[in-house]
CSV table of N, CA and C in Angstrom, one decimal:
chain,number,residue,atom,x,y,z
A,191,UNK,N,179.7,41.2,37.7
A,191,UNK,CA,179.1,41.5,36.4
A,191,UNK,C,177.6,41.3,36.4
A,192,UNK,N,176.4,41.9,35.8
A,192,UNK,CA,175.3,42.0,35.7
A,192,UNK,C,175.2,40.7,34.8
A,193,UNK,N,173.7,40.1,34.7
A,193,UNK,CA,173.4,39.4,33.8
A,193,UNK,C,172.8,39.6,32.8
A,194,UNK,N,173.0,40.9,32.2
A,194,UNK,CA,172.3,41.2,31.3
A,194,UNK,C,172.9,41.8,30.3
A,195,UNK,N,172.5,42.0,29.2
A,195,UNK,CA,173.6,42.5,27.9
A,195,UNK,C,174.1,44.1,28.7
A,196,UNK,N,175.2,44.4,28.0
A,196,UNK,CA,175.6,45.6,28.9
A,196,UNK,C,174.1,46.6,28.2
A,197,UNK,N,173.9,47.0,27.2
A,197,UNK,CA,172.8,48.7,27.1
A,197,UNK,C,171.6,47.9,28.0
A,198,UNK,N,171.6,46.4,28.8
A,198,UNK,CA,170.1,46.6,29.1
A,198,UNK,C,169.8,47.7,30.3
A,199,UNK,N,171.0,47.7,31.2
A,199,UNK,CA,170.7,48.6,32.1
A,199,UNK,C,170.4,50.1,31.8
A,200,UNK,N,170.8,50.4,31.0
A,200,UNK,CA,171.0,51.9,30.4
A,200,UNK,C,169.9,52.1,29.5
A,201,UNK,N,169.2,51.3,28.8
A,201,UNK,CA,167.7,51.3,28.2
A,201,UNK,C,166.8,51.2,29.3
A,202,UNK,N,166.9,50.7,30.5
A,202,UNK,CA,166.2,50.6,31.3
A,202,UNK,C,165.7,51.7,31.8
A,203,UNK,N,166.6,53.0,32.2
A,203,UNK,CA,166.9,53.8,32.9
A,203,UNK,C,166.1,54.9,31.9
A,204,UNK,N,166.2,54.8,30.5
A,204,UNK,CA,166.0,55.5,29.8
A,204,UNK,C,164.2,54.7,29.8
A,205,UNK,N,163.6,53.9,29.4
A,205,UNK,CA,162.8,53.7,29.5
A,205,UNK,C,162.2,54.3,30.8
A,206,UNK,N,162.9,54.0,32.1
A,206,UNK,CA,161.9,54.7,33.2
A,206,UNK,C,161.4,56.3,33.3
A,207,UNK,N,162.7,56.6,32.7
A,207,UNK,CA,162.4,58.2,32.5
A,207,UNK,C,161.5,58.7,31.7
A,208,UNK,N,161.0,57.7,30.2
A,208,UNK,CA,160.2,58.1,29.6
A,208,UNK,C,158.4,57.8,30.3
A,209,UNK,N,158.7,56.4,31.2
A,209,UNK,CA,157.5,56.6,32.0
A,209,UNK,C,157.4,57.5,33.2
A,210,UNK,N,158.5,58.1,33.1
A,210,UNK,CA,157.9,59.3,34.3
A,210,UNK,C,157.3,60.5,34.3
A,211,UNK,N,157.9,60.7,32.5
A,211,UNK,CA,156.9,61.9,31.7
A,211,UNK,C,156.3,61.7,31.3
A,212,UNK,N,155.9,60.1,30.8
A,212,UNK,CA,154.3,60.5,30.1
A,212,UNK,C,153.7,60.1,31.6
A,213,UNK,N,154.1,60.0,32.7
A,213,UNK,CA,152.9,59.7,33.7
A,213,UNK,C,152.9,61.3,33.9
A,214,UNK,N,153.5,62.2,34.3
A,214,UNK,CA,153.9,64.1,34.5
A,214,UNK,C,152.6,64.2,33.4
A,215,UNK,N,152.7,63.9,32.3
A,215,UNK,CA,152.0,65.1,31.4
A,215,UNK,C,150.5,63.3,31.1
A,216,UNK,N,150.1,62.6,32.4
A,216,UNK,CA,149.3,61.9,31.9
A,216,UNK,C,147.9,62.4,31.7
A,217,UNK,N,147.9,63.9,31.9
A,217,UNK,CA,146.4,64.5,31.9
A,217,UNK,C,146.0,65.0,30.6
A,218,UNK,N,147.2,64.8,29.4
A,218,UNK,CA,147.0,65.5,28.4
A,218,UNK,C,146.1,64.1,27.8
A,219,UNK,N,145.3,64.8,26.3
A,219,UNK,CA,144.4,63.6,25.9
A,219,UNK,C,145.4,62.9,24.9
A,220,UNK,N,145.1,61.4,24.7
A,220,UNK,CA,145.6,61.0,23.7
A,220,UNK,C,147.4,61.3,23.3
A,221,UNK,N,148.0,61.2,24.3
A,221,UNK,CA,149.3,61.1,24.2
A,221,UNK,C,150.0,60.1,23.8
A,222,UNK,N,151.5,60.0,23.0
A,222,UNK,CA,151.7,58.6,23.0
A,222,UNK,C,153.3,59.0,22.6
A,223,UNK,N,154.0,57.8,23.0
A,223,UNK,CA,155.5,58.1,22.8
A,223,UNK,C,156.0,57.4,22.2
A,224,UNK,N,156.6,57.2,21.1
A,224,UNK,CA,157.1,56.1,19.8
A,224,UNK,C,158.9,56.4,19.5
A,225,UNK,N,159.5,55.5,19.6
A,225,UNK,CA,161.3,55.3,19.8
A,225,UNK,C,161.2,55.7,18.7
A,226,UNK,N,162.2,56.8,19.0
A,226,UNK,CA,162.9,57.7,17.5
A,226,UNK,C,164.5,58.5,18.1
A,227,UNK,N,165.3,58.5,17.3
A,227,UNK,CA,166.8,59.3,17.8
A,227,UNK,C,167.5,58.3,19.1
A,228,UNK,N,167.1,57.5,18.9
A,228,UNK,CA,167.8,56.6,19.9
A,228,UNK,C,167.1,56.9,21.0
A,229,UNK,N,166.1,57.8,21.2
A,229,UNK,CA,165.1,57.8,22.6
A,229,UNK,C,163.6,57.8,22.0
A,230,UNK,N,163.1,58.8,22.6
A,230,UNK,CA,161.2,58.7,22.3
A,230,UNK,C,160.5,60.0,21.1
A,231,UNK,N,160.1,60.2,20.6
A,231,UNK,CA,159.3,61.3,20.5
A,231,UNK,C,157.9,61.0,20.9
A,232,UNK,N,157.7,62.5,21.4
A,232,UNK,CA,156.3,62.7,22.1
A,232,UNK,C,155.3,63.6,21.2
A,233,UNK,N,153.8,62.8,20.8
A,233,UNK,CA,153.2,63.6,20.2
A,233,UNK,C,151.7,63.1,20.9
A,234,UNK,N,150.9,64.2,20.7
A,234,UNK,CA,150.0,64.6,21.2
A,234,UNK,C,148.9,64.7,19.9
A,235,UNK,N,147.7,63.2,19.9
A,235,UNK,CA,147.2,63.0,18.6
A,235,UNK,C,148.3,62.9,17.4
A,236,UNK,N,148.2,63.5,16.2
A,236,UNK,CA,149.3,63.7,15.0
A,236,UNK,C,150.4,64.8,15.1
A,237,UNK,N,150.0,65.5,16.4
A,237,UNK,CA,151.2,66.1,16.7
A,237,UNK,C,152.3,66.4,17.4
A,238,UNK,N,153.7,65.8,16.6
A,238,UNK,CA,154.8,66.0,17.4
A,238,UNK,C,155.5,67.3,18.3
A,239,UNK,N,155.7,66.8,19.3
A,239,UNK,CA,156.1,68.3,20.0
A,239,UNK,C,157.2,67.8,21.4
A,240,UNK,N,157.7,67.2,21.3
A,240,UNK,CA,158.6,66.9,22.3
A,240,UNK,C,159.9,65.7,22.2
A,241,UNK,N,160.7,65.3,22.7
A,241,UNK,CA,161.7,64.2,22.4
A,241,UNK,C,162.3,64.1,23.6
A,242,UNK,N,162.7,62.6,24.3
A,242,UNK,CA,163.0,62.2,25.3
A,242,UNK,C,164.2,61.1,25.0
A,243,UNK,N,165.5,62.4,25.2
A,243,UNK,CA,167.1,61.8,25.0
A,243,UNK,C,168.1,61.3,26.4
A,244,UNK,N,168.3,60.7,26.1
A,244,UNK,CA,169.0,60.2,27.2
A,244,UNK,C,169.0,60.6,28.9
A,245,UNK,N,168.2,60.4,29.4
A,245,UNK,CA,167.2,61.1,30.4
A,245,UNK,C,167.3,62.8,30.3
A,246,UNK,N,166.6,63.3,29.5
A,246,UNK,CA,166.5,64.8,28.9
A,246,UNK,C,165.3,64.7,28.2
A,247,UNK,N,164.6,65.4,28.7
A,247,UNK,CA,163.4,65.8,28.3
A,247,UNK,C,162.9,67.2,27.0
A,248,UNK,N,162.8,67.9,25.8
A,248,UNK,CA,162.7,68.6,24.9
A,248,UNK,C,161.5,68.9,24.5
A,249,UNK,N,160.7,70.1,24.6
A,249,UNK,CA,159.9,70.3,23.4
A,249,UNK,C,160.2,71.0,22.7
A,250,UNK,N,159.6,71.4,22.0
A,250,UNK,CA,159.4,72.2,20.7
A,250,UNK,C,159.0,73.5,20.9
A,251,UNK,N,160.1,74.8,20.5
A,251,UNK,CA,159.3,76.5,20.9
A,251,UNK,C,159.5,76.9,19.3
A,252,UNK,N,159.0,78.3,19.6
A,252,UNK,CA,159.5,79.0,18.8
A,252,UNK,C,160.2,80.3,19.4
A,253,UNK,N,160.2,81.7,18.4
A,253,UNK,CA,160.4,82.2,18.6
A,253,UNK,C,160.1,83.1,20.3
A,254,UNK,N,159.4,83.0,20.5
A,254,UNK,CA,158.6,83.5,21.3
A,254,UNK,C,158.6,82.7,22.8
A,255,UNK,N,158.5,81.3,22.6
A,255,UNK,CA,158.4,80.9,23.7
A,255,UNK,C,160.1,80.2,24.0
A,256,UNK,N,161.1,80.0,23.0
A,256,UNK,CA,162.2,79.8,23.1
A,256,UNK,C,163.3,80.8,24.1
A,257,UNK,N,162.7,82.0,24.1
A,257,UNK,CA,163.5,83.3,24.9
A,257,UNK,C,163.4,83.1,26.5
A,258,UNK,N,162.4,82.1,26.7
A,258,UNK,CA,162.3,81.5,27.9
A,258,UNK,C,163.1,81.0,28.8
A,259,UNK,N,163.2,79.2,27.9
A,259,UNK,CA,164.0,78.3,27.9
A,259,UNK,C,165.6,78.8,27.9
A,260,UNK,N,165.7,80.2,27.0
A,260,UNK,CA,167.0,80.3,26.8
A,260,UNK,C,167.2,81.2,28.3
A,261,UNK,N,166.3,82.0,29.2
A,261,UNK,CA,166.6,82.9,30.5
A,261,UNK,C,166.7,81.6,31.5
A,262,UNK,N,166.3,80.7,31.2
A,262,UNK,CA,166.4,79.5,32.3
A,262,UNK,C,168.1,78.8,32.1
A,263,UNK,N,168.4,79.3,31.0
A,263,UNK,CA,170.0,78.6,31.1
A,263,UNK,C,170.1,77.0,30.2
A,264,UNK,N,168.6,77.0,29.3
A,264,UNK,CA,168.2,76.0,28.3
A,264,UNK,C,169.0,75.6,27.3
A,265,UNK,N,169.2,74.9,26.5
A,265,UNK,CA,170.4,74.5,25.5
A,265,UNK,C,169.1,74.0,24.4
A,266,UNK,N,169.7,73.8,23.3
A,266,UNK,CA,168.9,72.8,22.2
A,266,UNK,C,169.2,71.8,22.5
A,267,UNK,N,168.0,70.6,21.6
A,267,UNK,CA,168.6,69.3,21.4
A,267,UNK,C,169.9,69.1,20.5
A,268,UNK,N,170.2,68.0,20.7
A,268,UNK,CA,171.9,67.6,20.3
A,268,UNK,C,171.6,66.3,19.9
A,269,UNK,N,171.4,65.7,19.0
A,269,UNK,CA,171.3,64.4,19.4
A,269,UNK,C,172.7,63.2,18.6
A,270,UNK,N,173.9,64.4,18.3
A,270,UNK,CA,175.0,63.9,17.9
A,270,UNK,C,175.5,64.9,17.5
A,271,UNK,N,177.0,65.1,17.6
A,271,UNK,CA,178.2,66.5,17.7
A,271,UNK,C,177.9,67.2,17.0
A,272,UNK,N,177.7,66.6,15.4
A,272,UNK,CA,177.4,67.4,14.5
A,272,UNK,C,175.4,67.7,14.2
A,273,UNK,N,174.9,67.6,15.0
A,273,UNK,CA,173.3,68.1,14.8
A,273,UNK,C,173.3,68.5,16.0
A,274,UNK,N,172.2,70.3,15.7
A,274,UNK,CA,171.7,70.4,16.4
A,274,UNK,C,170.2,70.8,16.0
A,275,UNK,N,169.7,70.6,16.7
A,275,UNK,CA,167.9,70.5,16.4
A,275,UNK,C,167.3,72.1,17.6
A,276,UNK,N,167.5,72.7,17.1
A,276,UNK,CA,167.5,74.6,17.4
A,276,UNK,C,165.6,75.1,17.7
A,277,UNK,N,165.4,73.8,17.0
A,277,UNK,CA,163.4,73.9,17.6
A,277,UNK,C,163.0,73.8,18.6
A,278,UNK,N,163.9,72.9,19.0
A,278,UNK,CA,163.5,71.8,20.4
A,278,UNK,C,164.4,71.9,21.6
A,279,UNK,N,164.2,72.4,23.0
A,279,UNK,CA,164.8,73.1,24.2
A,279,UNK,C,164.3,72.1,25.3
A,280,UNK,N,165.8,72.2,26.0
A,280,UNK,CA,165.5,71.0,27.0
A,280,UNK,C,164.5,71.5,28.2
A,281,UNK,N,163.9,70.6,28.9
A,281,UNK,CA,162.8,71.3,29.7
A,281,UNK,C,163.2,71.8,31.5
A,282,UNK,N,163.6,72.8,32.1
A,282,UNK,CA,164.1,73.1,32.8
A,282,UNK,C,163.4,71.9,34.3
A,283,UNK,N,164.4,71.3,35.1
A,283,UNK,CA,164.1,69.8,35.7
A,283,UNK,C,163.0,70.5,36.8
A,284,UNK,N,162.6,71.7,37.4
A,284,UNK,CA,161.6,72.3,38.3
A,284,UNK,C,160.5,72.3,37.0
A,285,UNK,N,160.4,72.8,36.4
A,285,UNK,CA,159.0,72.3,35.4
A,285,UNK,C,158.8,70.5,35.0
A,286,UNK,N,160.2,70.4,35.0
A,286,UNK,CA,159.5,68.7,35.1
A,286,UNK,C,159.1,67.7,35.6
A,287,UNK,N,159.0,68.5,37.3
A,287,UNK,CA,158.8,67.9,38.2
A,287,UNK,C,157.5,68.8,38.8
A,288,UNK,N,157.1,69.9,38.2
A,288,UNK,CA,156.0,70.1,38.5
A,288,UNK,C,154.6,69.7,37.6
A,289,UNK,N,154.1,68.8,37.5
A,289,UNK,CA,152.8,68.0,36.6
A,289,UNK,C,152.1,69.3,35.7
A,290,UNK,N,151.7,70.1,37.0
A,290,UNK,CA,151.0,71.3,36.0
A,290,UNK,C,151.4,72.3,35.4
A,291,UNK,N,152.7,72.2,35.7
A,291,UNK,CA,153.6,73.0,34.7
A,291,UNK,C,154.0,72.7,33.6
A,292,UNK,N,154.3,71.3,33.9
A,292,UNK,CA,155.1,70.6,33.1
A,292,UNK,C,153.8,70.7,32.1
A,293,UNK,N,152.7,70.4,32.0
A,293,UNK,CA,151.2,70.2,31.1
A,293,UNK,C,151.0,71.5,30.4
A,294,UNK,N,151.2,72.9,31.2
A,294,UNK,CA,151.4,74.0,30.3
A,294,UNK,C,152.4,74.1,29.5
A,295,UNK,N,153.4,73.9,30.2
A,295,UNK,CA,154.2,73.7,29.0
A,295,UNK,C,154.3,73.2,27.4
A,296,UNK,N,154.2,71.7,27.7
A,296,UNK,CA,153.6,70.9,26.8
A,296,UNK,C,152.3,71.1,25.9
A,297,UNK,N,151.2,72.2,26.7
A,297,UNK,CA,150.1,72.5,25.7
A,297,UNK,C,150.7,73.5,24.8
A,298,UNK,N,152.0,74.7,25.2
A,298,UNK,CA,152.0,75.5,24.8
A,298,UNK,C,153.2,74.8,23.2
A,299,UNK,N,153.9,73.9,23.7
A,299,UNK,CA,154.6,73.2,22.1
A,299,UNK,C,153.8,72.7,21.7
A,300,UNK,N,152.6,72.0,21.8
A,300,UNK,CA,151.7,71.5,21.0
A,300,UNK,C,151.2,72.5,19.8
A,301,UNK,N,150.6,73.7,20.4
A,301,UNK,CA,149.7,74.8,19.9
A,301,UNK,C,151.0,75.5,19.3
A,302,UNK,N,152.1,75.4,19.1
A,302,UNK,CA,152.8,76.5,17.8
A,302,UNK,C,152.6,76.1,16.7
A,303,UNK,N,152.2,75.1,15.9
A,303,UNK,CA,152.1,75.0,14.7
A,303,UNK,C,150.9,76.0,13.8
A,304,UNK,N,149.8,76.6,15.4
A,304,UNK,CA,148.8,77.4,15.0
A,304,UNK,C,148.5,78.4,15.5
A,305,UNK,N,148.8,78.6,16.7
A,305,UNK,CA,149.6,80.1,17.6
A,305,UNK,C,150.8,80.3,17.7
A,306,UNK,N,150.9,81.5,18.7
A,306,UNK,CA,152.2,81.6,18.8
A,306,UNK,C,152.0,82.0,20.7
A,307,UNK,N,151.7,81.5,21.4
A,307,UNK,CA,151.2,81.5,22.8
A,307,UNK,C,152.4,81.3,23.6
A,308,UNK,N,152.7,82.1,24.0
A,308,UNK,CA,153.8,81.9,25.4
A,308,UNK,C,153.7,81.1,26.6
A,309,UNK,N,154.5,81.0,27.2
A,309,UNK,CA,154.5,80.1,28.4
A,309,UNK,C,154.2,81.1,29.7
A,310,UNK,N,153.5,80.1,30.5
A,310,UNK,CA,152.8,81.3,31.7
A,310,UNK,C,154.3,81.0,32.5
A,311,UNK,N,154.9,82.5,33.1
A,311,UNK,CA,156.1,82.1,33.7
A,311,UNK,C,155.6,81.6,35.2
A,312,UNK,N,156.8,81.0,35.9
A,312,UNK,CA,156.4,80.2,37.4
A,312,UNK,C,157.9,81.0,37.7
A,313,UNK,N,158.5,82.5,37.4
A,313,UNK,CA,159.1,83.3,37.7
A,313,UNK,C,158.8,84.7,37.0
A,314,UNK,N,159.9,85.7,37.0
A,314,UNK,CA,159.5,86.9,36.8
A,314,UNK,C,160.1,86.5,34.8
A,315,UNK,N,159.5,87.0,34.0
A,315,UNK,CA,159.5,87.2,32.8
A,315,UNK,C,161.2,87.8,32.0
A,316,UNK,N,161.7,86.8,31.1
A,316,UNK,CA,163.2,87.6,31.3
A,316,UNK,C,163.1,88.9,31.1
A,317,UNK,N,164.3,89.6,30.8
A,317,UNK,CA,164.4,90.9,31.0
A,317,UNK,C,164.5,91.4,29.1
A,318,UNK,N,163.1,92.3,29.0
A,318,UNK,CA,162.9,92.8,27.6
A,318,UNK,C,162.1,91.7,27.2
A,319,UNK,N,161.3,90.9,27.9
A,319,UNK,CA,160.4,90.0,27.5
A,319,UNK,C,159.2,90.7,27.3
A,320,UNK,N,158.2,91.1,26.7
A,320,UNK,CA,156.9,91.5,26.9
A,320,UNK,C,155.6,90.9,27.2
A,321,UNK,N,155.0,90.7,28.6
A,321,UNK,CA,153.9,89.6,28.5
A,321,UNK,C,152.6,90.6,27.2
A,322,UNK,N,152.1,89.5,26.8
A,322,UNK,CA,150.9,89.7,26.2
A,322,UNK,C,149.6,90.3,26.9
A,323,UNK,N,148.8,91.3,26.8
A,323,UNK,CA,147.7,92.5,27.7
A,323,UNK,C,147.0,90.9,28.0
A,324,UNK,N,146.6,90.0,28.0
A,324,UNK,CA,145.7,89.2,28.7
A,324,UNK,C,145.9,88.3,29.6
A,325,UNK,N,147.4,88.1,29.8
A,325,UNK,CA,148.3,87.3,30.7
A,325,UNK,C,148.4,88.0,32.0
C-alpha cells in the first residue's frame, strides 16, 4: 500500500502532465494555468483557450478550425456523462508533442475571439476543406 492518500498519486500524474504543456507551449507570453473542472484551464493574459482533463489536453475552435480536429479523429471535451463542452477539442498527442505545433495551435485558440484563422496543417487539409489564398 502507498503512503499516501489514495487521489495523491493520481493528482500527481495529473499535475505532471499539466507541467508538460505549459513547459510545450513555454514560448507563449504570459501564460498561466489556474485548477478548474477538476483539472487546469489554460489562458493566455485574460484569455481562456484551453483545459487540461485528466491527462487530455483541449483548446478552444470554432467553426473553422474545429473541421480539423474533427479529420484527426478529435472528440469534445466531456468533463461528466451529461456535459459536453462542443467549443473545446482534444489536441491530437503528435501536436502535443511537437512544441511548435503545439504553440500554433494554441495561438490559433487564442486569436478566435477576434479572427477566425485556421490551423497551418502538418498534413494534407481534410477533404472539402478550403485553405485561405495566403496560406
Amino acid at each position: 500500500m502507498s503512503g499516501g492518500p489514495p487521489n495523491q498519486s493520481r493528482r500527481m500524474r495529473h499535475d505532471s502532465f499539466k507541467d508538460f504543456v505549459l513547459d510545450q507551449l513555454g514560448e507563449m507570453p504570459e501564460l498561466t494555468g489556474k485548477a478548474m473542472f477538476g483539472g487546469y484551464g489554460l489562458y493566455q493574459r485574460a484569455t481562456f483557450f484551453g483545459i487540461i482533463h485528466k491527462g487530455r489536453l483541449y483548446f478552444k475552435t470554432n467553426d473553422v478550425t474545429q473541421a480539423l480536429y474533427r479529420a484527426r479523429g478529435m472528440h469534445p471535451f466531456r468533463p461528466g456523462a451529461k456535459q459536453t463542452l462542443r467549443q473545446y477539442y482534444e489536441v491530437p498527442v503528435d501536436i502535443l508533442e511537437d512544441p511548435q505545433a503545439l504553440a500554433a495551435w494554441a495561438r490559433s485558440a487564442v486569436t478566435l475571439p477576434t479572427a477566425q484563422l485556421p490551423l497551418p496543417f502538418t498534413t494534407a487539409p481534410p477533404q472539402g476543406y478550403d485553405l485561405p489564398a495566403q496560406m
